[in-house]
Tab-separated table of C-alpha atoms and ligand atoms in Angstrom:
chain	number	residue	atom	x	y	z
A	1	MET	CA	-68.488	64.595	3.170
A	2	SER	CA	-64.724	65.003	2.901
A	3	ALA	CA	-63.229	68.455	3.249
A	4	LEU	CA	-60.396	67.431	0.942
A	5	SER	CA	-60.463	68.749	-2.618
A	6	VAL	CA	-58.557	65.746	-4.015
A	7	LEU	CA	-60.410	62.531	-3.264
A	8	PRO	CA	-58.908	59.031	-2.972
A	9	PRO	CA	-58.468	57.886	-6.582
A	10	GLU	CA	-61.155	55.378	-7.550
A	11	CYS	CA	-58.546	53.263	-9.416
A	12	LEU	CA	-56.642	52.645	-6.187
A	13	LEU	CA	-59.744	51.372	-4.470
A	14	GLN	CA	-59.810	48.389	-6.863
A	15	PRO	CA	-57.461	45.385	-6.524
A	16	PHE	CA	-54.675	45.270	-9.079
A	17	ILE	CA	-54.008	42.125	-11.024
A	18	VAL	CA	-50.766	41.651	-12.917
A	19	PRO	CA	-50.885	39.269	-15.881
A	20	LYS	CA	-48.294	36.521	-16.254
A	21	ARG	CA	-46.228	37.256	-19.323
A	22	LEU	CA	-43.171	35.678	-20.943
A	23	MET	CA	-40.660	38.509	-21.081
A	24	LEU	CA	-38.446	37.846	-24.091
A	25	GLY	CA	-37.587	41.467	-24.851
A	26	PRO	CA	-34.198	43.036	-24.074
A	27	GLY	CA	-35.207	43.322	-20.390
A	28	PRO	CA	-36.633	43.150	-17.865
A	29	SER	CA	-36.745	39.375	-17.943
A	30	ASN	CA	-38.952	37.109	-15.814
A	31	VAL	CA	-38.210	36.778	-12.116
A	32	PRO	CA	-37.993	33.163	-10.839
A	33	ALA	CA	-40.344	32.385	-7.925
A	34	ARG	CA	-37.361	31.915	-5.609
A	35	ILE	CA	-36.170	35.487	-6.262
A	36	SER	CA	-39.672	37.012	-5.888
A	37	ALA	CA	-40.116	35.073	-2.634
A	38	ALA	CA	-36.809	36.424	-1.326
A	39	GLY	CA	-38.053	39.974	-1.968
A	40	ALA	CA	-41.187	39.282	0.082
A	41	GLN	CA	-39.229	38.510	3.281
A	42	PRO	CA	-39.690	40.850	6.279
A	43	MET	CA	-38.269	44.363	6.214
A	44	LEU	CA	-35.088	45.078	8.167
A	45	GLY	CA	-33.378	48.349	8.959
A	46	HIS	CA	-30.614	49.410	6.589
A	47	LEU	CA	-28.090	49.427	9.446
A	48	HIS	CA	-29.192	46.176	11.102
A	49	ALA	CA	-26.510	43.525	11.426
A	50	GLU	CA	-28.451	41.122	9.174
A	51	THR	CA	-28.699	43.754	6.410
A	52	ILE	CA	-24.971	44.433	6.636
A	53	GLU	CA	-24.383	40.676	6.339
A	54	ILE	CA	-26.690	40.483	3.278
A	55	MET	CA	-24.789	43.397	1.727
A	56	ASN	CA	-21.516	41.556	2.382
A	57	GLN	CA	-22.940	38.463	0.692
A	58	ILE	CA	-24.043	40.621	-2.258
A	59	LYS	CA	-20.520	42.057	-2.466
A	60	SER	CA	-19.034	38.540	-2.619
A	61	GLY	CA	-21.612	37.560	-5.252
A	62	ILE	CA	-20.806	40.577	-7.408
A	63	GLN	CA	-17.054	39.932	-7.028
A	64	TYR	CA	-17.703	36.385	-8.288
A	65	ALA	CA	-19.963	37.523	-11.165
A	66	PHE	CA	-17.457	40.235	-12.189
A	67	GLN	CA	-14.402	38.040	-11.422
A	68	THR	CA	-12.748	40.720	-9.334
A	69	GLN	CA	-10.999	40.980	-5.964
A	70	ASN	CA	-11.740	44.707	-5.929
A	71	ARG	CA	-12.849	45.815	-2.445
A	72	VAL	CA	-14.918	48.711	-3.778
A	73	THR	CA	-17.649	46.454	-5.134
A	74	LEU	CA	-21.243	47.216	-4.209
A	75	ALA	CA	-24.830	47.525	-5.393
A	76	VAL	CA	-26.038	51.014	-6.264
A	77	SER	CA	-29.747	51.612	-5.552
A	78	GLY	CA	-31.428	52.203	-8.874
A	79	PRO	CA	-31.554	50.905	-12.429
A	80	GLY	CA	-28.604	50.340	-14.760
A	81	HIS	CA	-28.672	54.061	-15.534
A	82	ALA	CA	-27.888	54.862	-11.889
A	83	ALA	CA	-24.750	52.712	-12.062
A	84	MET	CA	-23.863	54.266	-15.408
A	85	GLU	CA	-24.164	57.782	-14.011
A	86	CYS	CA	-22.348	56.763	-10.824
A	87	ALA	CA	-19.464	55.215	-12.790
A	88	ILE	CA	-19.045	58.200	-15.103
A	89	PHE	CA	-19.510	60.889	-12.421
A	90	ASN	CA	-17.014	59.231	-10.101
A	91	SER	CA	-14.311	58.673	-12.685
A	92	LEU	CA	-14.326	62.009	-14.535
A	93	GLU	CA	-13.866	65.654	-13.536
A	94	PRO	CA	-15.152	68.611	-15.579
A	95	GLY	CA	-12.641	69.463	-18.311
A	96	GLU	CA	-11.062	65.993	-18.335
A	97	SER	CA	-10.933	64.082	-21.575
A	98	VAL	CA	-13.016	60.934	-22.038
A	99	LEU	CA	-13.102	58.611	-25.036
A	100	ILE	CA	-16.352	56.780	-25.722
A	101	ALA	CA	-16.827	53.888	-28.131
A	102	VAL	CA	-20.208	54.310	-29.807
A	103	ASN	CA	-21.676	51.310	-31.615
A	104	GLY	CA	-25.237	51.721	-30.384
A	105	ILE	CA	-27.413	53.684	-28.007
A	106	TRP	CA	-25.441	52.970	-24.808
A	107	GLY	CA	-22.274	54.663	-26.031
A	108	GLU	CA	-24.417	57.606	-27.159
A	109	ARG	CA	-26.017	57.745	-23.708
A	110	ALA	CA	-22.617	57.651	-21.951
A	111	ALA	CA	-21.443	60.540	-24.143
A	112	GLU	CA	-24.516	62.603	-23.147
A	113	ILE	CA	-23.861	61.964	-19.433
A	114	ALA	CA	-20.171	62.859	-19.754
A	115	GLU	CA	-21.039	66.029	-21.672
A	116	ARG	CA	-23.412	67.076	-18.907
A	117	ILE	CA	-20.611	66.972	-16.349
A	118	GLY	CA	-18.498	69.165	-18.588
A	119	ALA	CA	-15.966	66.536	-19.648
A	120	LYS	CA	-14.186	66.842	-22.998
A	121	VAL	CA	-15.987	64.096	-24.891
A	122	ASN	CA	-14.430	62.367	-27.884
A	123	THR	CA	-16.025	59.410	-29.601
A	124	VAL	CA	-15.098	56.650	-31.992
A	125	VAL	CA	-18.191	55.643	-33.880
A	126	THR	CA	-19.072	52.610	-35.955
A	127	SER	CA	-22.275	51.527	-37.645
A	128	ALA	CA	-25.025	49.595	-35.826
A	129	GLY	CA	-24.081	45.906	-35.789
A	130	GLY	CA	-20.337	46.608	-35.851
A	131	TYR	CA	-17.549	46.804	-33.276
A	132	PHE	CA	-13.999	48.176	-32.939
A	133	THR	CA	-10.654	46.487	-33.458
A	134	ASN	CA	-7.949	46.963	-30.844
A	135	GLU	CA	-5.929	48.872	-33.476
A	136	GLU	CA	-8.762	51.372	-33.922
A	137	ILE	CA	-9.065	51.764	-30.159
A	138	GLU	CA	-5.317	52.287	-29.751
A	139	GLN	CA	-5.259	54.929	-32.496
A	140	ALA	CA	-8.059	56.821	-30.725
A	141	LEU	CA	-6.368	56.506	-27.299
A	142	ASP	CA	-3.159	57.881	-28.796
A	143	LYS	CA	-4.975	60.737	-30.516
A	144	TYR	CA	-7.242	61.893	-27.653
A	145	ARG	CA	-5.199	60.848	-24.569
A	146	PRO	CA	-8.338	60.384	-22.391
A	147	VAL	CA	-8.385	59.701	-18.646
A	148	VAL	CA	-11.279	57.245	-19.147
A	149	PHE	CA	-12.216	54.942	-22.038
A	150	PHE	CA	-15.868	53.794	-22.056
A	151	LEU	CA	-16.945	50.607	-23.842
A	152	THR	CA	-20.257	48.728	-23.929
A	153	HIS	CA	-19.696	44.990	-23.545
A	154	GLY	CA	-23.170	43.864	-24.663
A	155	GLU	CA	-24.776	46.492	-26.908
A	156	SER	CA	-28.432	45.548	-26.424
A	157	SER	CA	-29.670	47.994	-29.077
A	158	THR	CA	-27.800	46.201	-31.848
A	159	GLY	CA	-27.122	42.727	-30.417
A	160	VAL	CA	-23.319	42.990	-30.483
A	161	VAL	CA	-20.968	41.530	-27.882
A	162	HIS	CA	-17.736	43.547	-27.961
A	163	PRO	CA	-14.378	41.736	-27.675
A	164	ILE	CA	-12.618	42.817	-24.461
A	165	ASP	CA	-9.212	41.083	-24.589
A	166	GLY	CA	-6.207	43.382	-24.798
A	167	ILE	CA	-8.152	46.642	-24.356
A	168	GLY	CA	-7.347	46.954	-20.626
A	169	ASP	CA	-3.598	46.754	-21.416
A	170	LEU	CA	-3.971	49.387	-24.117
A	171	CYS	CA	-5.805	51.737	-21.737
A	172	HIS	CA	-3.123	51.319	-19.089
A	173	LYS	CA	-0.367	51.889	-21.664
A	174	TYR	CA	-1.992	55.301	-22.280
A	175	ASN	CA	-2.556	55.928	-18.547
A	176	CYS	CA	-6.302	55.729	-18.869
A	177	LEU	CA	-9.035	53.937	-16.856
A	178	PHE	CA	-11.033	51.234	-18.659
A	179	LEU	CA	-14.780	51.560	-17.894
A	180	VAL	CA	-17.126	48.808	-19.107
A	181	ASP	CA	-20.939	48.691	-19.278
A	182	SER	CA	-21.943	45.034	-18.955
A	183	VAL	CA	-25.628	45.623	-18.151
A	184	ALA	CA	-26.914	43.396	-20.940
A	185	ALA	CA	-24.128	40.821	-21.014
A	186	LEU	CA	-22.906	39.966	-17.512
A	187	GLY	CA	-23.552	36.341	-16.603
A	188	GLY	CA	-24.533	35.500	-20.186
A	189	THR	CA	-21.130	35.765	-21.867
A	190	PRO	CA	-17.568	35.717	-20.515
A	191	ILE	CA	-16.003	38.760	-18.887
A	192	CYS	CA	-13.332	38.686	-16.153
A	193	MET	CA	-12.765	42.141	-14.718
A	194	ASP	CA	-9.330	41.715	-13.090
A	195	GLU	CA	-7.815	39.432	-15.714
A	196	GLN	CA	-8.962	41.716	-18.538
A	197	GLY	CA	-7.669	44.870	-16.852
A	198	ILE	CA	-11.060	46.537	-16.371
A	199	ASP	CA	-10.929	49.345	-13.779
A	200	ILE	CA	-14.635	50.114	-13.430
A	201	MET	CA	-17.557	47.920	-14.430
A	202	TYR	CA	-21.296	47.889	-13.811
A	203	THR	CA	-24.353	45.832	-14.645
A	204	GLY	CA	-28.086	45.907	-13.882
A	205	SER	CA	-30.269	43.536	-11.876
A	206	GLN	CA	-33.073	43.049	-14.359
A	207	LYS	CA	-31.378	41.144	-17.185
A	208	VAL	CA	-29.384	37.881	-16.780
A	209	LEU	CA	-29.504	38.191	-12.978
A	210	ASN	CA	-33.333	38.041	-13.160
A	211	ALA	CA	-33.669	40.194	-10.027
A	212	PRO	CA	-36.330	42.918	-9.994
A	213	PRO	CA	-35.063	46.270	-11.348
A	214	GLY	CA	-33.763	48.537	-8.578
A	215	THR	CA	-30.212	47.521	-7.781
A	216	ALA	CA	-27.177	47.862	-10.007
A	217	PRO	CA	-23.928	46.020	-9.180
A	218	ILE	CA	-20.803	48.122	-9.700
A	219	SER	CA	-17.092	47.763	-9.050
A	220	PHE	CA	-14.755	50.760	-8.839
A	221	SER	CA	-11.058	51.322	-8.889
A	222	GLU	CA	-10.706	52.356	-5.212
A	223	ARG	CA	-12.970	55.417	-5.386
A	224	ALA	CA	-16.352	56.566	-4.203
A	225	CYS	CA	-18.216	56.353	-0.935
A	226	TYR	CA	-21.981	56.001	-1.014
A	227	HIS	CA	-24.566	55.916	1.747
A	228	HIS	CA	-28.333	56.205	2.117
A	229	THR	CA	-31.355	54.090	3.127
A	230	GLY	CA	-30.968	51.246	0.653
A	231	PRO	CA	-33.856	49.378	-0.992
A	232	ILE	CA	-33.684	46.508	1.510
A	233	THR	CA	-36.134	44.098	-0.096
A	234	SER	CA	-34.481	44.616	-3.495
A	235	PHE	CA	-31.222	43.575	-1.801
A	236	TYR	CA	-32.885	40.283	-0.836
A	237	GLY	CA	-33.843	39.695	-4.493
A	238	LEU	CA	-30.367	40.608	-5.727
A	239	ARG	CA	-28.748	38.366	-3.093
A	240	GLU	CA	-30.912	35.449	-4.247
A	241	SER	CA	-30.170	36.055	-7.938
A	242	LEU	CA	-26.430	36.054	-7.177
A	243	ALA	CA	-26.933	32.840	-5.164
A	244	ILE	CA	-28.522	31.201	-8.231
A	245	LEU	CA	-25.573	32.337	-10.353
A	246	ALA	CA	-23.120	30.937	-7.763
A	247	GLU	CA	-24.957	27.591	-7.649
A	248	THR	CA	-25.145	27.384	-11.455
A	249	GLY	CA	-21.514	28.441	-11.891
A	250	LEU	CA	-20.473	31.278	-14.211
A	251	GLU	CA	-18.996	28.969	-16.854
A	252	ASN	CA	-22.198	26.895	-16.993
A	253	SER	CA	-24.255	30.065	-17.267
A	254	TRP	CA	-22.101	31.369	-20.153
A	255	LYS	CA	-22.291	27.959	-21.860
A	256	ARG	CA	-26.062	27.699	-21.551
A	257	HIS	CA	-26.656	31.207	-22.914
A	258	LYS	CA	-24.343	30.476	-25.856
A	259	GLU	CA	-25.953	27.133	-26.718
A	260	VAL	CA	-29.498	28.459	-26.408
A	261	ALA	CA	-28.663	31.537	-28.519
A	262	GLU	CA	-27.069	29.372	-31.237
A	263	TYR	CA	-30.112	27.068	-31.233
A	264	PHE	CA	-32.295	30.172	-31.679
A	265	HIS	CA	-30.133	31.589	-34.476
A	266	LYS	CA	-30.289	28.280	-36.365
A	267	GLY	CA	-34.090	28.172	-36.013
A	268	LEU	CA	-34.407	31.753	-37.281
A	269	GLU	CA	-32.245	31.050	-40.330
A	270	GLU	CA	-34.234	27.894	-41.089
A	271	MET	CA	-37.368	30.097	-41.118
A	272	GLY	CA	-35.697	32.367	-43.669
A	273	LEU	CA	-35.098	35.230	-41.221
A	274	LYS	CA	-31.787	37.096	-41.222
A	275	LEU	CA	-29.615	37.917	-38.233
A	276	PHE	CA	-28.633	41.588	-37.976
A	277	VAL	CA	-25.078	40.965	-36.696
A	278	GLN	CA	-23.136	39.459	-39.585
A	279	ASP	CA	-20.078	38.349	-37.644
A	280	LYS	CA	-21.144	35.175	-35.780
A	281	LYS	CA	-18.643	35.612	-32.967
A	282	ALA	CA	-19.947	39.136	-32.282
A	283	ARG	CA	-23.518	37.976	-31.660
A	284	LEU	CA	-24.607	38.774	-28.122
A	285	PRO	CA	-26.064	35.561	-26.630
A	286	THR	CA	-28.447	37.451	-24.327
A	287	VAL	CA	-30.114	39.725	-26.909
A	288	THR	CA	-30.604	38.620	-30.513
A	289	THR	CA	-31.277	41.174	-33.225
A	290	ILE	CA	-33.216	39.932	-36.267
A	291	VAL	CA	-33.402	42.012	-39.455
A	292	ALA	CA	-36.991	43.345	-39.521
A	293	PRO	CA	-38.754	41.081	-42.054
A	294	PRO	CA	-39.036	43.072	-45.313
A	295	GLY	CA	-42.543	44.195	-46.231
A	296	TYR	CA	-43.898	43.882	-42.678
A	297	ASP	CA	-44.532	46.531	-40.075
A	298	TRP	CA	-42.426	45.344	-37.099
A	299	ARG	CA	-44.982	46.852	-34.682
A	300	GLU	CA	-47.672	44.565	-36.054
A	301	ILE	CA	-45.426	41.538	-35.467
A	302	THR	CA	-44.575	42.423	-31.852
A	303	GLY	CA	-48.219	43.373	-31.217
A	304	TYR	CA	-49.493	40.087	-32.678
A	305	ILE	CA	-47.077	38.030	-30.581
A	306	MET	CA	-48.065	39.882	-27.426
A	307	LYS	CA	-51.797	39.564	-28.127
A	308	THR	CA	-51.784	35.964	-29.319
A	309	TYR	CA	-48.995	34.401	-27.237
A	310	ASN	CA	-48.615	36.797	-24.306
A	311	ILE	CA	-44.907	36.993	-25.151
A	312	GLU	CA	-42.976	40.250	-25.187
A	313	ILE	CA	-40.405	40.775	-27.906
A	314	SER	CA	-39.364	44.236	-29.013
A	315	GLY	CA	-38.332	46.409	-31.934
A	316	GLY	CA	-35.040	48.259	-32.317
A	317	LEU	CA	-33.710	51.127	-30.213
A	318	GLY	CA	-31.624	54.174	-31.114
A	319	PRO	CA	-29.599	53.419	-34.239
A	320	SER	CA	-31.409	50.104	-34.805
A	321	ALA	CA	-34.941	51.582	-34.511
A	322	GLY	CA	-37.138	50.314	-37.344
A	323	MET	CA	-34.408	47.959	-38.545
A	324	VAL	CA	-34.674	44.983	-36.198
A	325	LEU	CA	-36.706	42.818	-33.887
A	326	ARG	CA	-34.997	42.122	-30.550
A	327	VAL	CA	-35.422	38.923	-28.562
A	328	GLY	CA	-33.865	38.488	-25.121
A	329	LEU	CA	-33.022	35.058	-23.692
A	330	MET	CA	-31.608	35.901	-20.284
A	331	GLY	CA	-31.127	34.062	-17.013
A	332	CYS	CA	-34.012	31.656	-16.375
A	333	ASN	CA	-35.487	32.656	-19.757
A	334	SER	CA	-32.486	31.237	-21.582
A	335	SER	CA	-33.926	27.811	-22.471
A	336	LYS	CA	-34.560	25.799	-25.639
A	337	ALA	CA	-38.242	25.506	-24.639
A	338	ASN	CA	-38.556	29.314	-24.776
A	339	VAL	CA	-36.764	29.347	-28.129
A	340	ASP	CA	-39.310	26.868	-29.516
A	341	LEU	CA	-42.143	29.047	-28.218
A	342	VAL	CA	-40.827	32.256	-29.712
A	343	LEU	CA	-39.982	30.600	-33.057
A	344	GLU	CA	-43.533	29.270	-33.264
A	345	ALA	CA	-44.916	32.720	-32.392
A	346	LEU	CA	-42.730	34.396	-35.021
A	347	ALA	CA	-43.695	31.899	-37.739
A	348	ASP	CA	-47.375	32.406	-36.916
A	349	ALA	CA	-46.983	36.200	-36.895
A	350	LEU	CA	-45.393	36.119	-40.358
A	351	LYS	CA	-48.407	34.139	-41.625
A	352	HIS	CA	-50.998	36.430	-40.078
A	353	CYS	CA	-49.482	39.915	-40.218
A	354	HIS	CA	-50.087	42.108	-43.206
A	355	LYS	CA	-47.361	41.951	-45.852
A	356	SER	CA	-47.131	44.842	-48.261
A	357	ARG	CA	-46.094	44.215	-51.850
A	358	VAL	CA	-42.568	45.581	-52.212
B	1	PLP	C1	-26.098	47.946	-22.278
B	1	PLP	C2	-27.050	48.698	-21.396
B	1	PLP	N1	-26.587	49.665	-20.604
B	1	PLP	C3	-27.392	50.348	-19.762
B	1	PLP	C4	-28.739	50.082	-19.704
B	1	PLP	C5	-29.610	50.863	-18.774
B	1	PLP	O1	-30.185	50.025	-17.803
B	1	PLP	P1	-31.575	50.383	-17.095
B	1	PLP	O2	-32.633	50.288	-18.150
B	1	PLP	O3	-31.715	49.362	-16.020
B	1	PLP	O4	-31.439	51.772	-16.573
B	1	PLP	C6	-29.285	49.077	-20.534
B	1	PLP	C7	-30.726	48.786	-20.533
B	1	PLP	O5	-31.263	48.139	-21.412
B	1	PLP	C8	-28.404	48.361	-21.393
B	1	PLP	O6	-28.862	47.368	-22.183
């Protein structure tokens, strides 16, 4: 008899079996076997020479993916949120003014983080599915005179890719740092940090990079120093995902994501479904938002597709909740074969799910 009052949990005494699933939501996406295998390599110490070398390789990979020569380029341990918090906390002091572009949940989230550190938060806000012109951004910079301007490159809650050109110059004209969240877009659509005058940028590992969640690439304008026992095996996975991106080539990766997304959009329109983002050039290639089919309960559609096809797609988030279905085609999941699968699943779901009379 054990003297312990809390016994070993019965559930942990059983083996655990993880089902194979096609992950076509807004993330995480599937992890290619090569990346999973990298993560299963032997553990090293965080200060061992080999780990330092892997971290240097990761740094070069991130510099390539971000298109930056910035020396302060590294992987933060944690999800995209960790990089987001790290970027905002290290670029703003309490009482300083920050301007945040809100066209979905990620701008809202950045505003909450900045408020918590006691910054003076001002926002420019547009409706879900929209984006800002450079004139609107300049007017706001002139009015609020912030030290940091935050913009989401790929707004995964609404499916919008924000234009970046010219905004870095505007920020610098007003003596302000340009901070970009490219968690849902990096590798899937063009962005060149140095050329576009971006001072701070971050992404996550679990979207186009296809690495397991847990590391978040970030590049700073010559600030910050960070040290702890890093998640070594996640570094292996991130290193391998950056190697795949380097072998593929950024331009080829952007091109493939664009072509596959356009093929998907055409298929959706042929089925009679409507895309949520009206402006074609503002459609994010990595995450497509589809207007929730009228008369249906979107939860029944996503549930049917999961149950019948073992494919994950998702509903809206934040300002798009209840309004859209979201389908992610990221990294290795960005293929015409996956588009055909998800179109077939959607068509079948529309036949079998309950349609109310409206
Ligand atoms: C644009 C954007 N920013 C930040 C995040 C947060 O990343 P994570 O879920 O890895 O914390 C996400 C996640 O979906 C995102 O799409």
